[in-house]
Amino acid sequence: MAANKREKFGGRLAVILAMAGSAIGLGNIWRFPYMVGEHGGAAFVVVYVIATLLISLPVFLSEVMVGRRSHTNARDAFARLSRHHPFWKGAGYLTIVIPTLIACYYSVIGGWSVEYFLKSCSAAFIHTTPEGASALFGSFVSDTWTPVLMHLLFLGLTVLVVAGGVKSGIEKFSKVTLPVLFVLILVILVYSVSLPGAGEGVRYLLHPDWSELTPRTFAYAMGQSFYSLSLGMGAIITYGSYVSKKENILVTSAGTAVSDLLFAIMAGFAIMPAVFAAGIEPGAGPGLIFQSIPYVFAKMGVDLPVLSSLVAVIFFLSIIVAAMTSCISLVEVGVSFLMERAGMTRVRACLLLYLICGGLGTLCSLSFGPLADVRVAGMSIFDLFDWVCSNILLLLMGLLVVIFVGWILPRRVVHDEFTNRGSIAFNDRIFPVFWFLIKWVAPIAVLIIFFTNFIL
Ligand code: PHE
């Protein structure tokens, strides 16, 4: 969209819904629960909540400000606001690389969702036992070609939507599926908590064992928080550029952060009790949700077989849509870059990205099967991609954003943006707190956490 005729969001609810649409995705439903299980249970949750409110929310506000002030996409925003300083121009390019790398492995999990959707359509699916659910996942994921095919299928569909320019169609669709997903997670939560042995899972989420708190917990909680809020990759900067000058960005940002947080916590309570009830190891990794959720459907199926099948099918379908809307926005960044800067047609740009993400994603997918033994710094290829993106690149970009807002932009400009030129009294009153968080707390915390990653 040309900078001089950028669309604006309709109103406050529209802004929150669009931002929450980007934020809520596999990050909340798939990634959050397994991060909790791998990095310290309730202690991780506590750190995650504090990090979100104290660090990610100010970073979120900063990204919205950069977008709204510059009125352009993420890559050009820094250049424009820094009067084309070469360093900031260069930093803008990170916002192209990061989403493209994330799309590679995000689409692998998208592929798993497609496979589980297909599985959930068969009657046998809701008759699984805990062991059956784990075995089902094990045999699917270690198989060489099915997951790769599903990944390529999911990515192909995503790229087709981007190539056809019918993005807004699927985004409208997601406005329906997101609330549906919310309700279904609530239904699953109720069932999951009532399973025999589920109490242990609830305790696991509510009673922090502080001995589990390590530097690693902080590093991964911060990474998860950025990932979940779509921070550090230009997405929120771009959304910010569509926000009207009249909007109170504190309200919209806090609204988005809180709904994203709630969604993640709910997913945690839907999945962890089932994990314990089914006797699955909480640290089982990326497959956690796919191993535990079928067990909930199986239990539900004993009482209400038809309803259970229906819930399972709609649940996986909504996950596919949530994953696809996120993946569309990840791919779109690279596509619009290739079109604007390399003069490619939309179709060619889509094809190139399909090849890049399809190729690298295939390696990620194979790392659960035939390439499981390939380890880099002790990590599988999939984990390496995820770690480099979430723990390194997102934090790096987030750090650059807060340095930009806290140290490069004049305080007057930031104050203007935060308070709409002093017209919102409440924001004016708490501006010093925001300024302190952005200038000192966020950069120092993110810097320390960033380096923690290398000494673990
Ligand atoms: N925040 C999304 C999630 O939680 C991931 C994402 C990041 C999607 C950035 C789009 C852009 O799944």
Coordinates of C-alpha atoms and ligand atoms in Angstrom, one line a residue:
M1 CA 0.0 0.0 0.0
A2 CA 1.4 3.4 -0.9
A3 CA 2.5 5.4 2.1
N4 CA 0.4 8.4 1.1
K5 CA -2.9 6.5 1.0
R6 CA -2.5 4.1 3.8
E7 CA -5.7 2.7 5.2
K8 CA -6.7 3.4 8.8
F9 CA -8.4 1.0 11.2
G10 CA -12.0 1.7 11.8
G11 CA -12.0 2.1 15.6
R12 CA -10.6 0.9 18.8
L13 CA -12.1 -2.5 18.7
A14 CA -10.9 -3.0 15.1
V15 CA -7.4 -2.1 16.1
I16 CA -7.3 -4.5 19.1
L17 CA -8.9 -7.3 17.0
A18 CA -6.4 -6.9 14.2
M19 CA -3.4 -6.8 16.5
A20 CA -4.7 -9.7 18.6
G21 CA -5.3 -11.6 15.3
S22 CA -1.6 -11.3 14.6
A23 CA -0.6 -12.0 18.1
I24 CA -2.8 -15.0 18.9
G25 CA -1.7 -18.0 17.0
L26 CA 0.4 -21.1 17.4
G27 CA 2.6 -19.1 19.7
N28 CA -0.1 -19.3 22.4
I29 CA -1.6 -22.7 21.8
W30 CA 1.3 -24.7 20.6
R31 CA 4.5 -23.0 21.8
F32 CA 3.5 -21.6 25.2
P33 CA 2.5 -24.9 26.8
Y34 CA 5.6 -26.7 25.7
M35 CA 7.9 -23.8 26.8
V36 CA 6.2 -24.0 30.2
G37 CA 6.9 -27.7 30.4
E38 CA 10.5 -27.4 29.3
H39 CA 11.5 -24.4 31.3
G40 CA 10.2 -24.6 34.8
G41 CA 6.4 -24.8 35.0
A42 CA 4.7 -22.2 37.2
A43 CA 8.0 -20.4 37.7
F44 CA 8.2 -19.8 34.0
V45 CA 4.6 -18.6 33.9
V46 CA 5.4 -16.0 36.6
V47 CA 8.5 -14.7 34.8
Y48 CA 6.5 -14.7 31.5
V49 CA 3.7 -12.6 33.0
I50 CA 6.1 -10.1 34.6
A51 CA 8.2 -9.9 31.5
T52 CA 5.1 -9.3 29.3
L53 CA 3.8 -6.4 31.5
L54 CA 7.1 -4.8 32.3
I55 CA 9.1 -5.2 29.1
S56 CA 7.0 -6.5 26.2
L57 CA 4.2 -4.0 26.7
P58 CA 6.5 -1.0 26.6
V59 CA 8.2 -2.6 23.5
F60 CA 4.8 -3.1 22.0
L61 CA 3.9 0.6 22.6
S62 CA 7.2 1.6 21.1
E63 CA 6.6 -0.4 17.9
V64 CA 3.1 1.1 17.6
M65 CA 4.6 4.6 18.0
V66 CA 7.3 4.0 15.4
G67 CA 4.7 2.8 13.0
R68 CA 2.2 5.5 13.6
R69 CA 4.8 8.3 13.6
S70 CA 6.5 7.2 10.4
H71 CA 3.4 6.1 8.7
T72 CA 5.2 3.4 6.7
N73 CA 6.3 -0.2 6.8
A74 CA 8.8 -1.5 9.3
R75 CA 11.9 -1.4 7.0
D76 CA 11.4 2.2 6.0
A77 CA 10.1 3.4 9.4
F78 CA 13.5 3.5 11.0
A79 CA 15.1 5.1 8.0
R80 CA 12.4 7.8 7.8
L81 CA 12.4 8.7 11.5
S82 CA 16.3 8.7 11.7
R83 CA 16.5 10.9 8.6
H84 CA 18.1 8.0 6.7
H85 CA 20.9 7.2 9.1
P86 CA 22.8 4.2 7.5
F87 CA 22.8 2.2 10.8
W88 CA 19.0 2.4 11.1
K89 CA 18.4 1.8 7.5
G90 CA 20.4 -1.4 7.9
A91 CA 18.5 -2.4 11.1
G92 CA 15.3 -2.2 9.1
Y93 CA 16.4 -5.1 7.0
L94 CA 16.3 -7.4 10.0
T95 CA 12.6 -7.0 9.8
I96 CA 12.6 -8.8 6.5
V97 CA 14.9 -11.6 7.5
I98 CA 13.2 -12.5 10.8
P99 CA 9.7 -13.2 9.6
T100 CA 11.0 -15.2 6.6
L101 CA 13.0 -17.4 8.9
I102 CA 10.1 -17.9 11.2
A103 CA 7.8 -18.8 8.3
C104 CA 10.1 -21.7 7.5
Y105 CA 9.4 -23.6 10.7
Y106 CA 6.0 -22.1 11.6
S107 CA 4.7 -23.8 8.5
V108 CA 6.0 -27.1 9.7
I109 CA 3.7 -26.9 12.7
G110 CA 1.0 -25.6 10.4
G111 CA 1.5 -28.9 8.5
W112 CA 1.1 -30.9 11.7
S113 CA -2.2 -29.1 12.3
V114 CA -3.4 -30.1 8.8
E115 CA -2.5 -33.7 9.5
Y116 CA -4.3 -33.7 12.8
F117 CA -7.3 -32.1 11.2
L118 CA -7.4 -34.9 8.7
K119 CA -6.9 -37.5 11.5
S120 CA -9.7 -35.9 13.5
C121 CA -12.1 -36.5 10.7
S122 CA -11.8 -40.3 11.2
A123 CA -13.9 -42.0 13.8
A124 CA -10.8 -43.9 15.2
F125 CA -9.3 -40.6 16.4
I126 CA -11.5 -40.2 19.4
H127 CA -10.9 -43.7 20.6
T128 CA -7.2 -43.2 21.4
T129 CA -5.7 -44.1 24.8
P130 CA -2.9 -41.9 26.3
E131 CA -0.4 -44.3 24.9
G132 CA -2.2 -44.3 21.6
A133 CA -2.1 -40.5 21.4
S134 CA 1.6 -40.4 22.0
A135 CA 2.3 -43.3 19.6
L136 CA 0.2 -41.6 16.9
F137 CA 2.3 -38.5 17.2
G138 CA 5.5 -40.4 17.3
S139 CA 4.9 -42.4 14.2
F140 CA 3.6 -39.4 12.3
V141 CA 6.4 -37.1 13.1
S142 CA 9.2 -39.6 12.6
D143 CA 7.9 -40.7 9.3
T144 CA 10.0 -39.1 6.5
W145 CA 7.5 -37.8 4.0
T146 CA 4.1 -37.3 5.5
P147 CA 5.1 -34.3 7.7
V148 CA 7.2 -32.8 4.8
L149 CA 4.2 -33.1 2.5
M150 CA 1.9 -31.6 5.0
H151 CA 4.3 -28.8 5.6
L152 CA 4.6 -28.1 1.8
L153 CA 0.8 -28.3 1.5
F154 CA 0.2 -25.8 4.4
L155 CA 2.9 -23.4 3.0
G156 CA 1.6 -23.8 -0.5
L157 CA -1.9 -22.8 0.6
T158 CA -0.5 -19.9 2.5
V159 CA 1.5 -18.7 -0.5
L160 CA -1.5 -19.2 -2.8
V161 CA -3.5 -16.9 -0.6
V162 CA -0.7 -14.3 -0.6
A163 CA -0.2 -14.6 -4.4
G164 CA -3.9 -14.3 -5.1
G165 CA -4.1 -11.2 -3.0
V166 CA -7.1 -12.6 -1.2
K167 CA -5.6 -12.0 2.2
S168 CA -8.4 -9.9 3.4
G169 CA -10.8 -12.7 2.7
I170 CA -9.1 -15.1 5.0
E171 CA -8.5 -12.4 7.6
K172 CA -12.3 -11.9 7.7
F173 CA -12.7 -15.6 8.2
S174 CA -10.3 -15.5 11.1
K175 CA -12.5 -13.0 12.9
V176 CA -15.0 -15.9 13.2
T177 CA -12.6 -18.7 13.9
L178 CA -10.6 -16.8 16.6
P179 CA -13.7 -16.5 19.0
V180 CA -14.6 -20.1 18.1
L181 CA -11.1 -21.2 19.1
F182 CA -11.5 -19.2 22.3
V183 CA -14.7 -21.0 23.2
L184 CA -13.3 -24.4 22.2
I185 CA -10.2 -24.0 24.4
L186 CA -12.6 -23.2 27.2
V187 CA -14.5 -26.4 26.6
I188 CA -11.3 -28.4 26.4
L189 CA -10.0 -26.7 29.5
V190 CA -13.1 -27.8 31.5
Y191 CA -12.7 -31.4 30.3
S192 CA -9.0 -31.4 30.7
V193 CA -9.2 -30.2 34.3
S194 CA -11.8 -32.8 35.2
L195 CA -9.7 -35.8 34.0
P196 CA -8.4 -38.2 36.7
G197 CA -4.9 -37.1 37.6
A198 CA -5.3 -33.7 36.2
G199 CA -4.9 -32.0 39.6
E200 CA -1.2 -32.5 39.3
G201 CA -1.1 -30.4 36.1
V202 CA -3.1 -27.6 37.7
R203 CA -0.7 -27.6 40.6
Y204 CA 2.2 -27.6 38.2
L205 CA 0.9 -24.3 36.7
L206 CA 0.0 -22.7 40.0
H207 CA 2.7 -23.6 42.5
P208 CA 6.1 -22.2 41.4
D209 CA 9.0 -24.3 42.3
W210 CA 11.6 -21.5 42.6
S211 CA 14.5 -24.0 42.3
E212 CA 13.4 -24.4 38.7
L213 CA 14.2 -20.7 38.1
T214 CA 17.4 -20.5 36.1
P215 CA 18.9 -17.8 33.8
R216 CA 17.5 -20.1 31.0
T217 CA 14.0 -19.5 32.3
F218 CA 14.4 -15.8 31.9
A219 CA 15.8 -16.1 28.4
Y220 CA 13.1 -18.4 27.1
A221 CA 10.3 -16.5 28.9
M222 CA 11.4 -13.3 27.3
G223 CA 11.7 -14.9 23.9
Q224 CA 8.3 -16.5 24.2
S225 CA 6.7 -13.1 25.2
F226 CA 8.2 -11.4 22.2
Y227 CA 7.2 -14.2 19.9
S228 CA 3.7 -14.4 21.2
L229 CA 3.1 -10.6 20.8
S230 CA 4.6 -10.6 17.3
L231 CA 7.3 -8.2 18.5
G232 CA 10.8 -7.7 17.1
M233 CA 9.8 -8.4 13.5
G234 CA 8.1 -5.3 12.2
A235 CA 4.6 -6.8 12.3
I236 CA 3.4 -4.4 15.0
I237 CA 5.2 -1.4 13.5
T238 CA 3.3 -2.1 10.3
Y239 CA 0.0 -2.3 12.2
G240 CA 0.9 0.8 14.1
S241 CA 1.1 2.7 10.8
Y242 CA -2.6 2.0 10.3
V243 CA -3.6 3.3 13.7
S244 CA -5.3 6.7 13.7
K245 CA -3.7 9.7 15.4
K246 CA -6.7 10.0 17.6
E247 CA -6.4 6.5 19.1
N248 CA -5.2 6.0 22.6
I249 CA -2.3 3.6 22.0
L250 CA -1.9 2.7 25.6
V251 CA -5.4 1.3 25.7
T252 CA -5.1 -0.6 22.5
S253 CA -1.6 -2.0 23.3
A254 CA -2.6 -3.1 26.8
G255 CA -5.8 -4.6 25.4
T256 CA -3.8 -6.7 22.9
A257 CA -1.2 -7.7 25.4
V258 CA -3.7 -8.8 28.0
S259 CA -5.8 -10.8 25.6
D260 CA -2.7 -12.5 24.2
L261 CA -1.7 -13.3 27.8
L262 CA -5.1 -14.7 28.7
F263 CA -5.2 -16.9 25.6
A264 CA -1.8 -18.4 26.4
I265 CA -2.7 -19.0 30.1
M266 CA -5.9 -20.6 29.0
A267 CA -4.1 -22.9 26.6
G268 CA -1.8 -23.8 29.4
F269 CA -4.7 -24.8 31.6
A270 CA -6.3 -26.7 28.8
I271 CA -3.1 -28.7 28.0
M272 CA -1.1 -29.2 31.1
P273 CA -3.7 -31.1 33.2
A274 CA -4.2 -33.4 30.2
V275 CA -0.5 -33.9 29.9
F276 CA -0.3 -35.1 33.6
A277 CA -3.5 -37.1 33.3
A278 CA -2.1 -38.9 30.3
G279 CA 1.2 -39.5 31.9
I280 CA 3.2 -37.5 29.3
E281 CA 6.5 -35.9 30.2
P282 CA 5.8 -32.0 30.5
G283 CA 9.1 -31.4 28.9
A284 CA 8.2 -33.5 25.8
G285 CA 8.9 -30.6 23.5
P286 CA 7.2 -29.3 20.4
G287 CA 4.8 -32.3 20.1
L288 CA 3.2 -31.6 23.6
I289 CA -0.2 -30.4 22.4
F290 CA -0.5 -33.0 19.7
Q291 CA 0.2 -35.8 22.2
S292 CA -2.1 -34.6 24.9
I293 CA -5.1 -33.0 23.2
P294 CA -6.3 -36.3 21.4
Y295 CA -6.5 -37.8 24.9
V296 CA -8.9 -35.1 26.0
F297 CA -11.0 -35.8 22.9
A298 CA -10.9 -39.5 23.6
K299 CA -12.2 -39.0 27.2
M300 CA -14.8 -36.6 26.0
G301 CA -15.8 -39.1 23.4
V302 CA -16.7 -41.7 26.0
D303 CA -19.5 -39.4 27.3
L304 CA -20.4 -37.5 24.2
P305 CA -19.0 -39.2 21.1
V306 CA -20.6 -37.0 18.4
L307 CA -19.9 -33.7 20.2
S308 CA -16.3 -34.8 20.8
S309 CA -15.7 -35.6 17.1
L310 CA -17.2 -32.3 16.2
V311 CA -15.2 -30.3 18.7
A312 CA -12.0 -32.1 17.5
V313 CA -12.6 -31.3 13.9
I314 CA -13.5 -27.6 14.5
F315 CA -10.6 -27.3 16.9
F316 CA -8.0 -28.4 14.4
L317 CA -9.6 -26.4 11.7
S318 CA -9.5 -23.2 13.8
I319 CA -5.9 -23.9 14.6
I320 CA -5.1 -24.2 10.9
V321 CA -6.8 -20.8 10.3
A322 CA -5.1 -19.1 13.2
A323 CA -1.7 -20.5 12.0
M324 CA -2.5 -19.5 8.4
T325 CA -3.3 -15.9 9.1
S326 CA -0.1 -15.6 11.1
C327 CA 1.9 -17.4 8.4
I328 CA 0.4 -15.1 5.7
S329 CA 1.6 -12.0 7.5
L330 CA 5.1 -13.6 7.9
V331 CA 5.3 -14.4 4.2
E332 CA 3.8 -11.2 3.1
V333 CA 6.8 -9.2 4.5
G334 CA 9.2 -11.0 2.2
V335 CA 6.9 -10.8 -0.8
S336 CA 6.3 -7.1 -0.6
F337 CA 10.0 -6.5 -0.1
L338 CA 10.9 -8.6 -3.2
M339 CA 8.2 -6.7 -5.2
E340 CA 9.2 -3.2 -4.2
R341 CA 13.0 -3.6 -4.1
A342 CA 13.8 -6.3 -6.6
G343 CA 11.0 -5.4 -9.0
M344 CA 9.5 -8.9 -9.0
T345 CA 5.9 -9.6 -9.8
R346 CA 3.8 -10.9 -6.9
V347 CA 3.6 -14.4 -8.3
R348 CA 7.4 -14.6 -8.8
A349 CA 8.1 -13.3 -5.3
C350 CA 5.7 -15.9 -3.9
L351 CA 7.3 -18.6 -5.8
L352 CA 10.8 -17.7 -4.6
L353 CA 9.6 -17.5 -1.0
Y354 CA 7.9 -20.9 -1.4
L355 CA 11.2 -22.4 -2.5
I356 CA 13.2 -20.8 0.3
C357 CA 10.7 -21.5 3.1
G358 CA 9.8 -24.9 1.7
G359 CA 13.4 -25.9 1.5
L360 CA 14.6 -24.7 4.9
G361 CA 11.3 -25.9 6.4
T362 CA 11.8 -29.4 5.0
L363 CA 15.1 -29.6 6.9
C364 CA 13.3 -28.5 10.1
S365 CA 10.6 -31.1 9.5
L366 CA 13.1 -33.9 8.8
S367 CA 14.9 -33.0 12.1
F368 CA 12.1 -34.9 13.9
G369 CA 12.8 -38.0 11.8
P370 CA 15.7 -39.0 9.7
L371 CA 17.8 -35.9 10.6
A372 CA 17.1 -36.3 14.3
D373 CA 20.8 -36.9 15.0
V374 CA 22.0 -33.8 13.3
R375 CA 22.8 -31.5 16.2
V376 CA 24.1 -28.0 16.1
A377 CA 25.2 -26.7 19.6
G378 CA 23.2 -29.6 21.0
M379 CA 20.1 -28.6 19.2
S380 CA 18.1 -30.2 16.5
I381 CA 17.7 -28.2 13.3
F382 CA 14.1 -27.3 14.2
D383 CA 15.2 -26.1 17.7
L384 CA 18.1 -24.2 16.3
F385 CA 15.8 -22.2 13.9
D386 CA 13.4 -21.5 16.8
W387 CA 16.2 -20.6 19.1
V388 CA 18.0 -18.3 16.7
C389 CA 14.7 -16.5 15.8
S390 CA 13.0 -16.2 19.2
N391 CA 15.9 -16.0 21.6
I392 CA 18.4 -14.1 19.4
L393 CA 16.9 -12.2 16.5
L394 CA 13.6 -11.1 18.1
L395 CA 15.4 -9.9 21.2
L396 CA 18.0 -8.1 19.1
M397 CA 15.3 -6.3 17.1
G398 CA 13.3 -5.5 20.2
L399 CA 16.5 -4.1 21.7
L400 CA 17.0 -1.9 18.7
V401 CA 13.4 -0.7 18.9
V402 CA 13.6 0.4 22.5
I403 CA 17.0 2.1 21.9
F404 CA 15.5 3.9 19.0
V405 CA 12.5 5.1 21.0
G406 CA 14.3 5.7 24.3
W407 CA 17.6 7.2 23.0
I408 CA 17.3 8.3 19.4
L409 CA 13.8 9.8 19.1
P410 CA 13.4 13.1 21.0
R411 CA 11.5 12.8 24.3
R412 CA 9.1 15.4 23.0
V413 CA 8.1 13.2 20.0
V414 CA 7.6 10.1 22.3
H415 CA 5.6 12.2 24.7
D416 CA 3.4 13.5 21.8
E417 CA 2.8 10.0 20.6
F418 CA 2.1 8.5 24.0
T419 CA -0.3 11.3 25.1
N420 CA -1.7 12.4 21.7
R421 CA 0.0 15.8 22.0
G422 CA -0.8 16.0 25.7
S423 CA -4.5 15.5 25.2
I424 CA -4.9 12.3 27.3
A425 CA -4.5 13.3 30.9
F426 CA -4.0 9.8 32.3
N427 CA -1.2 9.0 29.8
D428 CA 0.4 12.3 30.5
R429 CA 0.5 11.4 34.2
I430 CA 2.1 8.0 33.7
F431 CA 4.4 9.0 30.9
P432 CA 7.4 9.2 33.3
V433 CA 6.9 5.6 34.2
F434 CA 6.8 4.6 30.5
W435 CA 9.8 6.7 29.7
F436 CA 11.8 5.1 32.6
L437 CA 10.8 1.6 31.4
I438 CA 11.7 2.3 27.8
K439 CA 14.9 4.2 28.5
W440 CA 16.4 2.1 31.2
V441 CA 14.5 -1.0 32.3
A442 CA 13.7 -2.6 28.9
P443 CA 17.1 -2.1 27.2
I444 CA 19.1 -3.2 30.2
A445 CA 16.8 -6.2 30.8
V446 CA 16.7 -7.3 27.2
L447 CA 20.5 -6.8 26.9
I448 CA 21.2 -9.0 29.9
I449 CA 18.7 -11.7 28.7
F450 CA 20.2 -11.5 25.2
F451 CA 23.7 -12.3 26.5
T452 CA 22.3 -14.9 28.9
N453 CA 21.6 -17.0 25.9
F454 CA 25.2 -17.4 25.1
I455 CA 26.5 -18.4 28.5
L456 CA 23.9 -21.1 29.2
Ligands
PHE1 N1 2.5 -14.0 17.4 C1 2.2 -15.1 16.6 C2 1.9 -16.3 17.4 O1 1.8 -16.2 18.6 C3 3.4 -15.4 15.6 C4 3.6 -14.3 14.7 C5 4.5 -13.4 14.8 C6 2.7 -14.1 13.6 C7 4.7 -12.3 13.9 C8 2.8 -13.1 12.7 C9 3.8 -12.2 12.9 O2 1.7 -17.4 16.9

